[in-house]
Each structure stands twice: as structure tokens, then as C-alpha cells.
Coordinates of C-alpha atoms in Angstrom, one line a residue:
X14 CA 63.3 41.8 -23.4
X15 CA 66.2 39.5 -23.8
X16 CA 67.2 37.1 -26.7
X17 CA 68.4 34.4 -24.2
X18 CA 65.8 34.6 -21.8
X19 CA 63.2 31.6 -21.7
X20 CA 59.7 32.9 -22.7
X21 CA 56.9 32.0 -20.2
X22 CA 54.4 30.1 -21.9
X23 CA 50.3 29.8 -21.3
X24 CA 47.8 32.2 -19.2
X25 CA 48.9 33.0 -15.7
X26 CA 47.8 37.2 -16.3
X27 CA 44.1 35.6 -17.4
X28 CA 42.3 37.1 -15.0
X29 CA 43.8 40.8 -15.4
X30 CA 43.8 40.7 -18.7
X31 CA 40.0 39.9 -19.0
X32 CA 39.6 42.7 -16.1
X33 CA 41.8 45.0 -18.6
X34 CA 39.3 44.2 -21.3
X35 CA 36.1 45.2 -19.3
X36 CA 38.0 48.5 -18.3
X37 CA 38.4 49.5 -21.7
X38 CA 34.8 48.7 -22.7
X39 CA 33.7 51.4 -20.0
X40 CA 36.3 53.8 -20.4
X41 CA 35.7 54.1 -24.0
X42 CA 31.9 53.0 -24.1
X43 CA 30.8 51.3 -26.9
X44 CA 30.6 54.4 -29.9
X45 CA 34.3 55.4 -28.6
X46 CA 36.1 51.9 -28.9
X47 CA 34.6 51.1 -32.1
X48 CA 36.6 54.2 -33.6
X49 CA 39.3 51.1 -33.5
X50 CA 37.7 48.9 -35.4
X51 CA 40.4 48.6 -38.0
X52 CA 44.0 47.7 -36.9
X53 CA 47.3 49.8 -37.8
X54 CA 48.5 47.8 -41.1
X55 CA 52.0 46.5 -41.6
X56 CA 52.4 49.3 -44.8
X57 CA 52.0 51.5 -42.0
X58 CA 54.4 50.7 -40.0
X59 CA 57.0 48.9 -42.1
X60 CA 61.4 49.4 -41.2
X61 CA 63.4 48.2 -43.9
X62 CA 66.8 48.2 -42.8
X63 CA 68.0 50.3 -45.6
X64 CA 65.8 53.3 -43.8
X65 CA 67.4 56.0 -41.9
X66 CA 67.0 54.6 -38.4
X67 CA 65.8 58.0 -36.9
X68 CA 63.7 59.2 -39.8
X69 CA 61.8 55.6 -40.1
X70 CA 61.2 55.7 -36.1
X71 CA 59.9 59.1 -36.0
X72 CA 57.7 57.8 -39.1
X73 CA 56.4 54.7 -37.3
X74 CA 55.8 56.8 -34.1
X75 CA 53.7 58.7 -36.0
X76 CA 51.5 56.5 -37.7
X77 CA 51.0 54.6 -34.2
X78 CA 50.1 57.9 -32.8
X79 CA 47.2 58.4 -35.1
X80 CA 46.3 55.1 -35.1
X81 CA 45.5 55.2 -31.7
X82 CA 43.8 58.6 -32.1
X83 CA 46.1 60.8 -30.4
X84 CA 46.6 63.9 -33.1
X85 CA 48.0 66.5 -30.5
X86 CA 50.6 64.4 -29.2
X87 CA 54.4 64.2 -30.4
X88 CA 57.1 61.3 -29.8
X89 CA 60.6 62.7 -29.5
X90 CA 62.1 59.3 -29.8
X91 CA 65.7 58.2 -28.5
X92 CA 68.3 54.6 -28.0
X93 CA 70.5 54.1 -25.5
X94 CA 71.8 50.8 -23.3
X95 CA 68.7 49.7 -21.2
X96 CA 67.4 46.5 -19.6
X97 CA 64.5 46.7 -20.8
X98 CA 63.0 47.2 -24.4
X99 CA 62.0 50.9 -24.2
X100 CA 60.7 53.8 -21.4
X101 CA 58.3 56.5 -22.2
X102 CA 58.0 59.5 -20.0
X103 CA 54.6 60.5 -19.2
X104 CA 53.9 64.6 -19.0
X105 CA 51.2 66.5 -19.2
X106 CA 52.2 66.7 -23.1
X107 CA 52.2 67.4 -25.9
X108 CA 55.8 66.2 -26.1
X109 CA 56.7 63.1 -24.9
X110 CA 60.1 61.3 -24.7
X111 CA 61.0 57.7 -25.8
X112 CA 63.8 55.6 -25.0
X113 CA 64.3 52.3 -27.1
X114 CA 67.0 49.7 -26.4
X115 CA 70.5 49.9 -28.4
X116 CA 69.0 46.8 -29.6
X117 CA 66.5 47.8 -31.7
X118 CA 69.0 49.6 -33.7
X119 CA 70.3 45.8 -35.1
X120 CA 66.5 44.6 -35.1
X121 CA 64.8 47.5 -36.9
X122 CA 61.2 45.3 -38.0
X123 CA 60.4 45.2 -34.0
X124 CA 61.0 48.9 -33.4
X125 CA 57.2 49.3 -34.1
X126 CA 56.0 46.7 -31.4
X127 CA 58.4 48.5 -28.3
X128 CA 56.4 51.7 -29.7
X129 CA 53.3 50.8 -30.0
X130 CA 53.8 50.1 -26.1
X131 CA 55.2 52.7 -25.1
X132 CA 52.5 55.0 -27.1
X133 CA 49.6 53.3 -25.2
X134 CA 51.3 54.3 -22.1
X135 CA 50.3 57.8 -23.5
X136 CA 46.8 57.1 -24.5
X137 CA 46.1 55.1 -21.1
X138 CA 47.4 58.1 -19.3
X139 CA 45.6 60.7 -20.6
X140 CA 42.4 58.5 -20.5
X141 CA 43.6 58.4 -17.0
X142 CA 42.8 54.9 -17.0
X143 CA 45.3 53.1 -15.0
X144 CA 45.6 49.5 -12.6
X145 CA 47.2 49.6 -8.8
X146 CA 51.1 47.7 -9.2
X147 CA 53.5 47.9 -11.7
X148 CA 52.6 44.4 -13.0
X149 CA 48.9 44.8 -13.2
X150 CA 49.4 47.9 -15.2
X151 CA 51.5 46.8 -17.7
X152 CA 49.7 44.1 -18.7
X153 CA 46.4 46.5 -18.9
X154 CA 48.7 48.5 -21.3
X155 CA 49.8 45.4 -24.0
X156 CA 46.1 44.2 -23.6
X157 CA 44.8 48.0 -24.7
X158 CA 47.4 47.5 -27.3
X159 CA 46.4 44.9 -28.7
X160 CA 42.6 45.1 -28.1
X161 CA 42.7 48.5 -29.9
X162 CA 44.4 47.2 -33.1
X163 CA 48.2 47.6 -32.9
X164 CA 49.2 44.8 -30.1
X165 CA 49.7 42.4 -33.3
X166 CA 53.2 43.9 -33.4
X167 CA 54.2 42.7 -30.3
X168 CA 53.2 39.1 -30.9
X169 CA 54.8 39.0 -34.3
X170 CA 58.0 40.1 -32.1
X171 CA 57.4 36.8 -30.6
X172 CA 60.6 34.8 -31.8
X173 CA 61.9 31.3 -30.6
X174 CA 63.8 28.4 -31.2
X175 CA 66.4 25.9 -29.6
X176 CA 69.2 28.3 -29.1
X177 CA 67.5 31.8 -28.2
X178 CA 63.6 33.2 -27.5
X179 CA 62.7 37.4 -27.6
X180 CA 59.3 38.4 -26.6
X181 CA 58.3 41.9 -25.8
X182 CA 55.9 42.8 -23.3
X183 CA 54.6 41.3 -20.3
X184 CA 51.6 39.3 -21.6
X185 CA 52.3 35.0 -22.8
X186 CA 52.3 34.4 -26.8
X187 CA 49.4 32.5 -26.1
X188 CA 47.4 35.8 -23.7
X189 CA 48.6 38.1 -26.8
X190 CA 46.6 35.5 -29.1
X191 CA 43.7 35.6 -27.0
X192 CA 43.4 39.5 -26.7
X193 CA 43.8 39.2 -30.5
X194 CA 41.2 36.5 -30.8
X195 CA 38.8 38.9 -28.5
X196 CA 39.3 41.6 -31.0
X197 CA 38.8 39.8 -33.9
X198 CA 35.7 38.4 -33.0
X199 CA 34.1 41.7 -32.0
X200 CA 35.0 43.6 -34.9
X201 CA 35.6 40.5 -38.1
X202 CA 38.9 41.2 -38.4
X203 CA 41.7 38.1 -39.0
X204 CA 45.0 39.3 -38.1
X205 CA 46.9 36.2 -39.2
X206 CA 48.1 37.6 -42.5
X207 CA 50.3 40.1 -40.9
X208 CA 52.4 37.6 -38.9
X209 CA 56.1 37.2 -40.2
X210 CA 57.3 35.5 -36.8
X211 CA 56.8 32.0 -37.2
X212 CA 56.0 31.2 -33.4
X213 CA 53.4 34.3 -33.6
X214 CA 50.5 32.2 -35.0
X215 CA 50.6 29.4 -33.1
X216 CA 50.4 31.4 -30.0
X217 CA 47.3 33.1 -32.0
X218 CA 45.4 29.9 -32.2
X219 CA 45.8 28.5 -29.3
X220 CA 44.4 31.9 -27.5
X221 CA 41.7 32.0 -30.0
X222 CA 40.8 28.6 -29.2
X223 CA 40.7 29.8 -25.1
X224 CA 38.4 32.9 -26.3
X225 CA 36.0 30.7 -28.3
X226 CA 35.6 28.7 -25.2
X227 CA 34.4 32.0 -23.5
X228 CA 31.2 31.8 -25.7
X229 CA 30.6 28.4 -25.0
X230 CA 30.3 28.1 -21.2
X231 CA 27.3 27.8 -19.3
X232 CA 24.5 29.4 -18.5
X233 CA 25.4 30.2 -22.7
X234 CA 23.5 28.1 -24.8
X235 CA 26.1 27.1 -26.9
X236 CA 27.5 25.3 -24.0
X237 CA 28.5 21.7 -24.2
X238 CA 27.1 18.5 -23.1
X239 CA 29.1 18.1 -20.1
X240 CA 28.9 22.0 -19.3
X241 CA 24.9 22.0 -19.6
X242 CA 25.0 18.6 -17.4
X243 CA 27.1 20.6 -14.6
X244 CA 25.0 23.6 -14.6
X245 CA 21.7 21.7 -13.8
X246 CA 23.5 19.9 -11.1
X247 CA 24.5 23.1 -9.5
X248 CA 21.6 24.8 -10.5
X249 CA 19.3 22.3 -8.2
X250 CA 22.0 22.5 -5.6
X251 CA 21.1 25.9 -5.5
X252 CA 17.5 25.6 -5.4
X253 CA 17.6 23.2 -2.2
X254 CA 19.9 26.4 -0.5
X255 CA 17.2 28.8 -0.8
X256 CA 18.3 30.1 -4.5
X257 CA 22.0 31.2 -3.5
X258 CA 25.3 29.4 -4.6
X259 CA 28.6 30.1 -5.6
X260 CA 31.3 26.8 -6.0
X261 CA 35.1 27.6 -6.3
X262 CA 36.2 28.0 -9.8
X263 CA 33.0 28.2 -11.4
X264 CA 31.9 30.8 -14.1
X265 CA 28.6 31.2 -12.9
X266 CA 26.9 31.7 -9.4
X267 CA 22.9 31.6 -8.3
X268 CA 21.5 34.6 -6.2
X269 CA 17.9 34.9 -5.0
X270 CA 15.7 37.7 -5.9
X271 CA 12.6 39.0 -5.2
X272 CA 11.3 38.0 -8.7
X273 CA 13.0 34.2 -8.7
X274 CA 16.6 33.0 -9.0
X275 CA 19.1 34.7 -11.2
X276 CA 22.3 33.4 -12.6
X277 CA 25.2 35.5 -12.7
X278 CA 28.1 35.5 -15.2
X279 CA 30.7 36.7 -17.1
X280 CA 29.7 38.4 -20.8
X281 CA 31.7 36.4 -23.3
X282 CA 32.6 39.6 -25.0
X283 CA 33.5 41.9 -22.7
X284 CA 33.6 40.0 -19.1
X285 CA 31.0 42.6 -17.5
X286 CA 29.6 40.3 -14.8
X287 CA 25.4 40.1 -16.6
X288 CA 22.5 38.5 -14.1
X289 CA 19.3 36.8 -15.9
X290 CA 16.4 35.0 -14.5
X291 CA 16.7 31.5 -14.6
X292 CA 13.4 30.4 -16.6
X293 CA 14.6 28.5 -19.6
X294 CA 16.0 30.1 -22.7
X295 CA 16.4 33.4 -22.4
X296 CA 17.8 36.3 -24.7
X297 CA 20.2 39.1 -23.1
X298 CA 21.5 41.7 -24.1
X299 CA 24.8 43.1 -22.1
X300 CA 24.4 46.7 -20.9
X301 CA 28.2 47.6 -21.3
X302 CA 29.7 46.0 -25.0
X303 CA 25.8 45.7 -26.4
X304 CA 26.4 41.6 -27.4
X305 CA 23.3 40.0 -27.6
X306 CA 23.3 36.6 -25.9
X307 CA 21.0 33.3 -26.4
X308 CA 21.2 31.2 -22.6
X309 CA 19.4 28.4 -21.6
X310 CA 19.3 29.1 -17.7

């Protein structure tokens, strides 16, 4: 958190935020993460600045901590000088103890971003769902943020222009659009009303546009010209080695099987890795997220 810092701009967490994705699909199964089908709502979680700072905190706390279905669990929220934007300490329960930047006492409308962070923390640990490194598991926890319908926050406390940037969390504007994007396509739900930042839906459309391209690679029939034109290159390739290939980069790979070649790939939902035959058009259905997919293999 910093309001000088230069904000880091693109996709460089991709692949750990897509893994973060898939680990939340299977920790939660399918019935369990569509009790989050509906996003925490800026009434919710509104801060004038006319509110008493510690009442309005303790009021936002709690409506995060409901939204994200945690009813036995209590924030005990606190400020003091920090470097970074806020510190949660993680217990066995059902207290637990916030710290939020002096800052946020001059910038009450983000107070509900650093919190719904920190809260996550809470629900990730008692899912006991966590990622090896410090790095790695942060940006698990602002994906499951966001994924599960409060991470909108932090991207609207995206804010930049030529003299000073803030940006909360460790995730890009443009990987907090994409989680968004993710979401929105698996439960109909546009977030875009809610921004008030105006850098925060820029960064939403340009990771929405990454996401759509998700659903539009090969062996997906939706694929492009070019894509389909690549596959069947690669696919014979892999026919004159004996059914298996895999090339650098690519988001597919061939495997032999006892029944015929299979292609193997990511699920544009959830990025479980799927295997189908390859015989033409085929219909699958992933095992994990439940998305029905048309290919043409």
C-alpha cells in the first residue's frame, strides 16, 4: 500500500491465480461455492466520513463477515502506523484481531477493501486451505476475495494518476479484473456498476477480455481461425509421434491411450486440467466446476 508507489501493471501472478481458482472449486465443491453466488453490495459496506470511524469499521467487518459465511467469528478491529495496509492475526477463534494502517483513518471508503482481505485470511484459514510462500499465498487470498464476491473493493481501491497511484493487494488491476471477469461469467453477475475508482474498470475490461479468451482456445470449439489452424498442425505432429506431444507454451497437449488419442487441457471455467478423445466434435462435461463444453478435437 503506498500512494507514491508505481502500480505494476498486466498479469505476471496468471498462473497462481488460475491455480488459486481451481483450489477453490475443490475446496468448496460445486454446491458449497455457489452459496456466493451474490457479491457483498456497496449499501453493505458503505463509510461516509461523517460515521464514527470505529463504529462504521466494526459495522463493515461485520457485514464482510457474513458475507463470506463466517457467523461464529468476531473482528476486534484496530489502526496504528504500519507499512503495509492492514494485519490480521490468525487463532483458533472466535476472536480475531485486525490492524489497519493510520491511513485508512483519512481514506475511510477503502477501509472495506483492506478488510475484506484480511477477513479471507480468516475464511482461508479455517478452510485450512493455504499455498507454500508468502507471495503465492497472498495472491490465493485476493483471488478467493474476489472470486467469492467481495474482491470488487479492492479493485475499486485501485486509484492513479500523474502525480500519485494506491492499489491494495498483491494481484495487477488488470488480474483483479480477470478474477472479476471469472466470476461474473460463472454466476451472471456485472460488477461494473459498483466502481467509483475511475481506473477500476478499465482494469475490469481488459481482464475480462483475457478470461473470454479462456473460452476461446483450442481444442474449444469456439476457437479462432488461426487457433483451430495450429491445433491440426500439432495435432498431426502428434499422430506421426505415436499419439504423444506437448510444445512449450501451448494450452493443450496429446497423450496416447488405450482407446485412441486424448487431448488434454485446461477447463475454461475452472482451469481443472479435462482429457477428451480426439474424434471430432465432442461434448464434455468437467468433473470438478460442472461446465459443459462443445470441442472440436
Amino acid at each position: 500500500m503506498g500512494a507514491s508507489s508505481p502500480v505494476v501493471h498486466g498479469y505476471p501472478h496468471l498462473a497462481t491465480v488460475r491455480a488459486a481458482i481451481t483450489a477453490l472449486h475443490r475446496r468448496l465443491t460445486y454446491d458449497g461455492l455457489h452459496g456466493y453466488a451474490t457479491s457483498v453490495l456497496p449499501a453493505d459496506v458503505a463509510f461516509a466520513d461523517q460515521d464514527d470511524l470505529y463504529l462504521g469499521t466494526q459495522r463493515v467487518a461485520r457485514a464482510l463477515v457474513q458475507h463470506l459465511r463466517l457467523p461464529e467469528a468476531r473482528m476486534i478491529v484496530g489502526f496504528r502506523e504500519m507499512r503495509h495496509a492492514a494485519n490480521v492475526e490468525l487463532a483458533a477463534g472466535p476472536e480475531y484481531f485486525i490492524e489497519l494502517n493510520d491511513r485508512f483513518r483519512g481514506h475511510r471508503r477503502d477501509i472495506g477493501a483492506a478488510l475484506a482481505h484480511e477477513i479471507t485470511h480468516v475464511l482461508l484459514h479455517r478452510l485450512d486451505l493455504t499455498f507454500p510462500g508468502t507471495r503465492d499465498n497472498e495472491i490465493l487470498t485476493d483471488t478467493a476475495t474476489t472470486y467469492l464476491g467481495a474482491g470488487w473493493l479492492l479493485l475499486d481501491a485501485f486509484r492513479e494518476d500523474g502525480v500519485s497511484s494506491q492499489k491494495l493487494g498483491y494481484l495487477t488491476p488488470e488480474e483483479f479484473g480477470y478474477v472479476l471477469a471469472k466470476r461474473a461469467e460463472l454466476f451472471g453477475e456485472d460488477p461494473s456498476p459498483w466502481f467509483t475508482s475511475p481506473q477500476a474498470y478499465p482494469a475490469y475490461t481488459a481482464g475480462a477480455a483475457l478470461a473470454r479468451r479462456d473460452g476461446q482456445r483450442p481444442p474449444l470449439a469456439a476457437a479462432g481461425w488461426a487457433g483451430r489452424r495450429r491445433y491440426a498442425k500439432d495435432r498431426r505432429e502428434a499422430r506421426e509421434r505415436g499419439g504423444d506431444w506437448a510444445g512449450p507454451g501451448s494450452p493443450y497437449s496429446f497423450e496416447s491411450a488405450p482407446d485412441g488419442p486424448r487431448v488434454r487441457f485446461a477447463c475454461p471455467t475452472c482451469h481443472q486440467r479435462i482429457r477428451v478423445p480426439v474424434r471430432g466434435r465432442v461434448r464434455a462435461r468437467c468433473g470438478l466446476c460442472r461446465t459443459v463444453l462443445e470441442c472440436d478435437t
